[in-house]
PDB file of C-alpha atoms in Angstrom:
ATOM      1  CA  MET Y   1     162.556  51.614  77.185  1.00 98.00           C
ATOM      2  CA  ARG Y   2     163.313  54.331  79.754  1.00 98.00           C
ATOM      3  CA  ILE Y   3     160.699  54.942  82.451  1.00 98.00           C
ATOM      4  CA  LEU Y   4     161.000  57.828  84.903  1.00 98.00           C
ATOM      5  CA  GLY Y   5     160.039  56.909  88.452  1.00 98.00           C
ATOM      6  CA  ILE Y   6     158.645  59.642  90.732  1.00 98.00           C
ATOM      7  CA  SER Y   7     157.776  59.490  94.428  1.00 98.00           C
ATOM      8  CA  GLY Y   8     155.088  61.947  95.545  1.00 98.00           C
ATOM      9  CA  SER Y   9     156.608  62.120  99.057  1.00 98.00           C
ATOM     10  CA  LEU Y  10     159.678  64.051 100.206  1.00 97.00           C
ATOM     11  CA  ARG Y  11     160.001  62.042 103.435  1.00 95.00           C
ATOM     12  CA  LYS Y  12     163.288  60.119 103.509  1.00 91.00           C
ATOM     13  CA  GLU Y  13     161.753  56.890 104.773  1.00 91.00           C
ATOM     14  CA  SER Y  14     158.529  57.265 102.799  1.00 96.00           C
ATOM     15  CA  PHE Y  15     156.592  54.059 102.185  1.00 97.00           C
ATOM     16  CA  ASN Y  16     155.978  55.322  98.645  1.00 97.00           C
ATOM     17  CA  THR Y  17     159.664  55.909  97.931  1.00 97.00           C
ATOM     18  CA  ARG Y  18     160.320  52.393  99.220  1.00 97.00           C
ATOM     19  CA  LEU Y  19     157.514  50.967  97.088  1.00 98.00           C
ATOM     20  CA  LEU Y  20     158.989  52.716  94.033  1.00 98.00           C
ATOM     21  CA  ALA Y  21     162.373  51.091  94.758  1.00 96.00           C
ATOM     22  CA  ALA Y  22     160.694  47.729  95.203  1.00 97.00           C
ATOM     23  CA  VAL Y  23     158.679  47.756  91.972  1.00 97.00           C
ATOM     24  CA  ARG Y  24     161.742  48.718  89.946  1.00 96.00           C
ATOM     25  CA  GLN Y  25     162.802  45.106  90.433  1.00 94.00           C
ATOM     26  CA  LEU Y  26     159.641  43.939  88.655  1.00 97.00           C
ATOM     27  CA  ALA Y  27     160.281  45.820  85.432  1.00 98.00           C
ATOM     28  CA  PRO Y  28     159.895  43.606  82.321  1.00 98.00           C
ATOM     29  CA  ALA Y  29     162.863  42.813  80.068  1.00 97.00           C
ATOM     30  CA  GLY Y  30     164.003  45.848  78.135  1.00 97.00           C
ATOM     31  CA  MET Y  31     162.609  48.386  80.615  1.00 98.00           C
ATOM     32  CA  THR Y  32     164.753  50.488  82.957  1.00 98.00           C
ATOM     33  CA  ILE Y  33     163.238  52.690  85.674  1.00 98.00           C
ATOM     34  CA  ASP Y  34     165.280  55.735  86.696  1.00 98.00           C
ATOM     35  CA  VAL Y  35     164.187  57.686  89.768  1.00 98.00           C
ATOM     36  CA  PHE Y  36     163.871  61.493  89.727  1.00 98.00           C
ATOM     37  CA  ASP Y  37     164.761  62.948  93.114  1.00 94.00           C
ATOM     38  CA  GLY Y  38     164.331  66.687  92.634  1.00 96.00           C
ATOM     39  CA  LEU Y  39     160.642  67.447  93.274  1.00 97.00           C
ATOM     40  CA  GLY Y  40     161.537  69.244  96.482  1.00 97.00           C
ATOM     41  CA  ASP Y  41     163.716  71.691  94.525  1.00 98.00           C
ATOM     42  CA  LEU Y  42     160.858  72.951  92.342  1.00 97.00           C
ATOM     43  CA  PRO Y  43     159.464  76.394  93.228  1.00 97.00           C
ATOM     44  CA  LEU Y  44     155.724  76.800  93.442  1.00 97.00           C
ATOM     45  CA  TYR Y  45     154.313  77.211  89.953  1.00 96.00           C
ATOM     46  CA  ASN Y  46     154.336  80.871  88.943  1.00 95.00           C
ATOM     47  CA  GLY Y  47     153.721  81.967  85.375  1.00 92.00           C
ATOM     48  CA  ASP Y  48     155.985  84.959  85.920  1.00 93.00           C
ATOM     49  CA  LEU Y  49     158.893  82.558  86.375  1.00 93.00           C
ATOM     50  CA  ASP Y  50     158.043  80.722  83.173  1.00 89.00           C
ATOM     51  CA  SER Y  51     159.069  82.298  79.855  1.00 80.00           C
ATOM     52  CA  ARG Y  52     159.892  81.398  76.266  1.00 73.00           C
ATOM     53  CA  GLU Y  53     163.482  80.862  77.402  1.00 74.00           C
ATOM     54  CA  GLY Y  54     162.370  78.391  80.051  1.00 79.00           C
ATOM     55  CA  GLY Y  55     161.885  78.321  83.808  1.00 88.00           C
ATOM     56  CA  PRO Y  56     164.268  78.093  86.777  1.00 94.00           C
ATOM     57  CA  ALA Y  57     167.062  75.507  86.547  1.00 95.00           C
ATOM     58  CA  PRO Y  58     165.337  72.884  88.746  1.00 97.00           C
ATOM     59  CA  VAL Y  59     162.246  73.194  86.549  1.00 97.00           C
ATOM     60  CA  GLU Y  60     164.183  72.704  83.347  1.00 96.00           C
ATOM     61  CA  ARG Y  61     165.937  69.650  84.854  1.00 97.00           C
ATOM     62  CA  TRP Y  62     162.532  68.214  85.711  1.00 98.00           C
ATOM     63  CA  ARG Y  63     161.025  69.004  82.324  1.00 97.00           C
ATOM     64  CA  GLU Y  64     163.974  67.479  80.493  1.00 98.00           C
ATOM     65  CA  ALA Y  65     163.768  64.293  82.584  1.00 98.00           C
ATOM     66  CA  VAL Y  66     160.081  63.894  81.713  1.00 98.00           C
ATOM     67  CA  ARG Y  67     160.650  64.805  78.076  1.00 98.00           C
ATOM     68  CA  GLU Y  68     163.405  62.197  77.642  1.00 98.00           C
ATOM     69  CA  ALA Y  69     161.436  59.408  79.330  1.00 98.00           C
ATOM     70  CA  ASP Y  70     159.311  56.978  77.333  1.00 98.00           C
ATOM     71  CA  GLY Y  71     156.827  56.773  80.188  1.00 98.00           C
ATOM     72  CA  LEU Y  72     156.279  57.595  83.842  1.00 98.00           C
ATOM     73  CA  LEU Y  73     155.756  55.563  87.036  1.00 98.00           C
ATOM     74  CA  VAL Y  74     154.273  57.735  89.795  1.00 98.00           C
ATOM     75  CA  VAL Y  75     154.101  56.278  93.322  1.00 98.00           C
ATOM     76  CA  THR Y  76     152.446  58.687  95.728  1.00 98.00           C
ATOM     77  CA  PRO Y  77     150.855  58.977  99.158  1.00 97.00           C
ATOM     78  CA  GLU Y  78     147.367  60.330  99.666  1.00 97.00           C
ATOM     79  CA  TYR Y  79     147.277  63.646 101.562  1.00 96.00           C
ATOM     80  CA  ASN Y  80     143.913  64.869 102.853  1.00 95.00           C
ATOM     81  CA  SER Y  81     142.079  62.532 100.439  1.00 95.00           C
ATOM     82  CA  SER Y  82     143.877  63.847  97.352  1.00 97.00           C
ATOM     83  CA  ILE Y  83     147.191  64.652  95.616  1.00 98.00           C
ATOM     84  CA  PRO Y  84     150.181  65.854  97.678  1.00 98.00           C
ATOM     85  CA  GLY Y  85     151.000  69.499  96.952  1.00 98.00           C
ATOM     86  CA  VAL Y  86     154.575  68.749  95.885  1.00 98.00           C
ATOM     87  CA  LEU Y  87     153.353  66.292  93.240  1.00 98.00           C
ATOM     88  CA  LYS Y  88     150.573  68.551  91.945  1.00 98.00           C
ATOM     89  CA  ASN Y  89     153.084  71.388  91.661  1.00 98.00           C
ATOM     90  CA  ALA Y  90     155.410  69.139  89.664  1.00 98.00           C
ATOM     91  CA  VAL Y  91     152.584  68.174  87.308  1.00 98.00           C
ATOM     92  CA  ASP Y  92     151.734  71.897  86.836  1.00 98.00           C
ATOM     93  CA  TRP Y  93     155.287  72.657  85.702  1.00 97.00           C
ATOM     94  CA  VAL Y  94     155.462  69.860  83.100  1.00 97.00           C
ATOM     95  CA  SER Y  95     151.974  70.655  81.764  1.00 97.00           C
ATOM     96  CA  ARG Y  96     153.271  74.026  80.512  1.00 94.00           C
ATOM     97  CA  PRO Y  97     153.714  75.516  77.984  1.00 91.00           C
ATOM     98  CA  MET Y  98     150.388  74.516  76.488  1.00 88.00           C
ATOM     99  CA  VAL Y  99     152.089  73.818  73.144  1.00 88.00           C
ATOM    100  CA  GLY Y 100     154.785  71.175  73.456  1.00 90.00           C
ATOM    101  CA  ALA Y 101     154.593  70.491  77.195  1.00 95.00           C
ATOM    102  CA  ALA Y 102     156.892  67.685  78.418  1.00 97.00           C
ATOM    103  CA  LEU Y 103     153.947  65.745  79.853  1.00 98.00           C
ATOM    104  CA  HIS Y 104     151.973  65.651  76.627  1.00 97.00           C
ATOM    105  CA  GLY Y 105     151.568  62.153  75.235  1.00 97.00           C
ATOM    106  CA  LYS Y 106     153.313  60.369  78.117  1.00 98.00           C
ATOM    107  CA  CYS Y 107     152.054  56.953  79.230  1.00 98.00           C
ATOM    108  CA  VAL Y 108     151.763  56.761  83.019  1.00 98.00           C
ATOM    109  CA  VAL Y 109     151.236  54.151  85.705  1.00 98.00           C
ATOM    110  CA  THR Y 110     150.229  55.294  89.201  1.00 98.00           C
ATOM    111  CA  MET Y 111     150.527  53.477  92.537  1.00 98.00           C
ATOM    112  CA  VAL Y 112     150.017  54.308  96.210  1.00 98.00           C
ATOM    113  CA  ALA Y 113     151.312  53.010  99.539  1.00 97.00           C
ATOM    114  CA  THR Y 114     149.627  53.845 102.828  1.00 95.00           C
ATOM    115  CA  PRO Y 115     150.234  52.818 106.447  1.00 93.00           C
ATOM    116  CA  GLY Y 116     146.501  52.388 107.047  1.00 89.00           C
ATOM    117  CA  ARG Y 117     143.746  50.289 105.541  1.00 87.00           C
ATOM    118  CA  GLY Y 118     141.213  52.665 103.983  1.00 79.00           C
ATOM    119  CA  LEU Y 119     143.278  55.259 102.115  1.00 83.00           C
ATOM    120  CA  GLY Y 120     144.803  55.481  98.664  1.00 89.00           C
ATOM    121  CA  ARG Y 121     142.110  55.287  96.016  1.00 94.00           C
ATOM    122  CA  ASN Y 122     141.173  58.968  96.169  1.00 96.00           C
ATOM    123  CA  VAL Y 123     144.662  60.115  95.194  1.00 97.00           C
ATOM    124  CA  LEU Y 124     144.813  57.688  92.273  1.00 97.00           C
ATOM    125  CA  THR Y 125     141.378  58.846  91.042  1.00 97.00           C
ATOM    126  CA  ASP Y 126     142.304  62.552  91.318  1.00 98.00           C
ATOM    127  CA  LEU Y 127     145.797  62.091  89.872  1.00 98.00           C
ATOM    128  CA  GLY Y 128     144.417  60.128  86.936  1.00 98.00           C
ATOM    129  CA  ARG Y 129     141.893  62.868  86.182  1.00 98.00           C
ATOM    130  CA  VAL Y 130     144.550  65.587  86.330  1.00 98.00           C
ATOM    131  CA  LEU Y 131     146.989  63.644  84.129  1.00 98.00           C
ATOM    132  CA  HIS Y 132     144.216  62.911  81.636  1.00 96.00           C
ATOM    133  CA  ASP Y 133     143.377  66.612  81.445  1.00 96.00           C
ATOM    134  CA  CYS Y 134     147.084  67.268  80.834  1.00 96.00           C
ATOM    135  CA  HIS Y 135     146.915  64.995  77.773  1.00 97.00           C
ATOM    136  CA  ALA Y 136     148.801  62.022  79.227  1.00 98.00           C
ATOM    137  CA  HIS Y 137     147.673  58.406  78.891  1.00 98.00           C
ATOM    138  CA  VAL Y 138     147.065  56.785  82.287  1.00 98.00           C
ATOM    139  CA  VAL Y 139     147.051  52.964  82.412  1.00 97.00           C
ATOM    140  CA  SER Y 140     143.793  51.820  84.024  1.00 94.00           C
ATOM    141  CA  GLY Y 141     143.391  49.509  87.030  1.00 90.00           C
ATOM    142  CA  PRO Y 142     143.664  47.164  88.772  1.00 94.00           C
ATOM    143  CA  TRP Y 143     145.697  49.575  90.886  1.00 96.00           C
ATOM    144  CA  VAL Y 144     148.495  48.887  93.285  1.00 97.00           C
ATOM    145  CA  VAL Y 145     147.038  50.207  96.566  1.00 97.00           C
ATOM    146  CA  LEU Y 146     149.508  48.962  99.173  1.00 97.00           C
ATOM    147  CA  THR Y 147     147.614  49.227 102.431  1.00 96.00           C
ATOM    148  CA  GLU Y 148     149.343  48.505 105.767  1.00 96.00           C
ATOM    149  CA  ALA Y 149     152.568  49.078 103.821  1.00 96.00           C
ATOM    150  CA  GLU Y 150     154.939  48.728 106.748  1.00 94.00           C
ATOM    151  CA  GLY Y 151     154.270  44.992 106.929  1.00 95.00           C
ATOM    152  CA  LYS Y 152     154.499  44.465 103.154  1.00 95.00           C
ATOM    153  CA  LEU Y 153     157.877  46.102 102.440  1.00 96.00           C
ATOM    154  CA  ALA Y 154     161.072  44.526 103.696  1.00 93.00           C
ATOM    155  CA  ASP Y 155     164.778  45.255 103.134  1.00 88.00           C
ATOM    156  CA  VAL Y 156     166.328  42.246 101.432  1.00 90.00           C
ATOM    157  CA  GLU Y 157     170.004  41.767 100.617  1.00 80.00           C
ATOM    158  CA  ASP Y 158     170.666  41.608  96.876  1.00 80.00           C
ATOM    159  CA  GLU Y 159     173.479  39.901  94.971  1.00 76.00           C
ATOM    160  CA  GLN Y 160     175.766  42.906  95.499  1.00 79.00           C
ATOM    161  CA  GLY Y 161     175.259  42.780  99.262  1.00 83.00           C
ATOM    162  CA  GLN Y 162     173.034  45.852  99.285  1.00 83.00           C
ATOM    163  CA  PHE Y 163     169.778  45.908 101.219  1.00 86.00           C
ATOM    164  CA  VAL Y 164     166.954  47.019  98.940  1.00 88.00           C
ATOM    165  CA  PRO Y 165     163.195  47.434  99.617  1.00 93.00           C
ATOM    166  CA  THR Y 166     161.294  44.383  98.425  1.00 95.00           C
ATOM    167  CA  LEU Y 167     157.551  43.891  98.061  1.00 96.00           C
ATOM    168  CA  SER Y 168     156.461  40.824 100.011  1.00 95.00           C
ATOM    169  CA  ASP Y 169     152.707  40.920  99.307  1.00 95.00           C
ATOM    170  CA  PRO Y 170     152.073  38.458  96.435  1.00 96.00           C
ATOM    171  CA  VAL Y 171     148.855  40.142  95.234  1.00 96.00           C
ATOM    172  CA  SER Y 172     150.580  43.527  94.966  1.00 97.00           C
ATOM    173  CA  VAL Y 173     153.546  41.913  93.205  1.00 97.00           C
ATOM    174  CA  ARG Y 174     151.174  40.410  90.664  1.00 98.00           C
ATOM    175  CA  ILE Y 175     149.297  43.668  90.053  1.00 98.00           C
ATOM    176  CA  ALA Y 176     152.505  45.732  89.832  1.00 98.00           C
ATOM    177  CA  THR Y 177     153.914  43.285  87.295  1.00 98.00           C
ATOM    178  CA  VAL Y 178     150.727  43.503  85.221  1.00 98.00           C
ATOM    179  CA  GLN Y 179     150.802  47.300  85.390  1.00 98.00           C
ATOM    180  CA  LEU Y 180     154.439  47.595  84.300  1.00 98.00           C
ATOM    181  CA  ASN Y 181     153.817  45.233  81.397  1.00 98.00           C
ATOM    182  CA  ALA Y 182     150.741  47.253  80.438  1.00 98.00           C
ATOM    183  CA  LEU Y 183     152.856  50.419  80.584  1.00 98.00           C
ATOM    184  CA  ALA Y 184     155.414  48.835  78.238  1.00 98.00           C
ATOM    185  CA  ALA Y 185     152.648  47.789  75.839  1.00 98.00           C
ATOM    186  CA  ALA Y 186     151.094  51.277  75.929  1.00 98.00           C
ATOM    187  CA  VAL Y 187     154.412  52.924  75.102  1.00 98.00           C
ATOM    188  CA  GLU Y 188     155.093  50.477  72.265  1.00 98.00           C
ATOM    189  CA  ALA Y 189     151.590  51.000  70.844  1.00 97.00           C
ATOM    190  CA  GLY Y 190     151.902  54.798  70.948  1.00 96.00           C
ATOM    191  CA  ALA Y 191     148.913  55.172  73.254  1.00 96.00           C
ATOM    192  CA  GLY Y 192     150.211  58.498  74.485  1.00 95.00           C
ATOM    193  CA  GLU Y 193     149.995  59.961  71.005  1.00 93.00           C
ATOM    194  CA  HIS Y 194     146.269  59.230  70.958  1.00 92.00           C
ATOM    195  CA  ALA Y 195     145.922  61.135  74.277  1.00 93.00           C
ATOM    196  CA  VAL Y 196     147.475  64.286  72.860  1.00 94.00           C
ATOM    197  CA  ALA Y 197     146.096  64.055  69.293  1.00 93.00           C
ATOM    198  CA  PRO Y 198     142.970  66.201  69.939  1.00 91.00           C
ATOM    199  CA  LEU Y 199     145.080  69.036  71.388  1.00 91.00           C
ATOM    200  CA  ARG Y 200     147.476  68.946  68.474  1.00 88.00           C
ATOM    201  CA  ALA Y 201     144.565  68.965  66.016  1.00 91.00           C
ATOM    202  CA  TYR Y 202     143.072  71.979  67.813  1.00 90.00           C
ATOM    203  CA  PHE Y 203     146.270  73.988  67.540  1.00 86.00           C
ATOM    204  CA  ALA Y 204     146.795  72.912  63.931  1.00 86.00           C
ATOM    205  CA  ALA Y 205     143.296  74.145  63.046  1.00 86.00           C
ATOM    206  CA  GLY Y 206     144.049  77.440  64.762  1.00 80.00           C
ATOM    207  CA  ARG Y 207     147.240  77.921  62.786  1.00 74.00           C
ATOM    208  CA  ALA Y 208     145.379  77.121  59.570  1.00 75.00           C
ATOM    209  CA  ARG Y 209     142.722  79.768  60.332  1.00 76.00           C
ATOM    210  CA  ASN Y 210     145.407  82.383  61.043  1.00 77.00           C
ATOM    211  CA  SER Y 211     147.539  81.649  58.003  1.00 68.00           C
TER     212      SER Y 211
END
């Protein structure tokens, strides 16, 4: 099972990028999590750049990565009580074209890391609503909301002698493990297909009327 990991922050030392690296180690047997690192290369969504032949090269790379993944893991900061612009822009690109968009039917888990205590839940609420409206299946809570993230992420040396971000908060480890297992179960059960079924039925009915 191939899961595509996405950080909603472009900052090199982002807590969310570090959290994404840390939770990769918690993936259940049979799941691999590959990280997409090209959100910063995407132009702002513009329908004039999008055609039947496809969009700009960075967009097509992004769409293909989402299309080939069995599910998505999105770890994002909260900016101004909502979704970071770079992440919303990325969602806009993979939600088009309306027929056959790469995001359709994908199962998704969302998480957030924040340096403070009171942030995080707004972005997960807004992101879940947007993804739902884009016909993806979002795994419900309990959410990983890693508050005071600086003290809960540490670089630990692995068996290859590399220092990798590791999640030290046991509650967050437990929730992240539950979420990843729920994502695997959702993919295996075809939950994403249920999310996109009404849209497909709508277009099928339209084709029938026009035939």
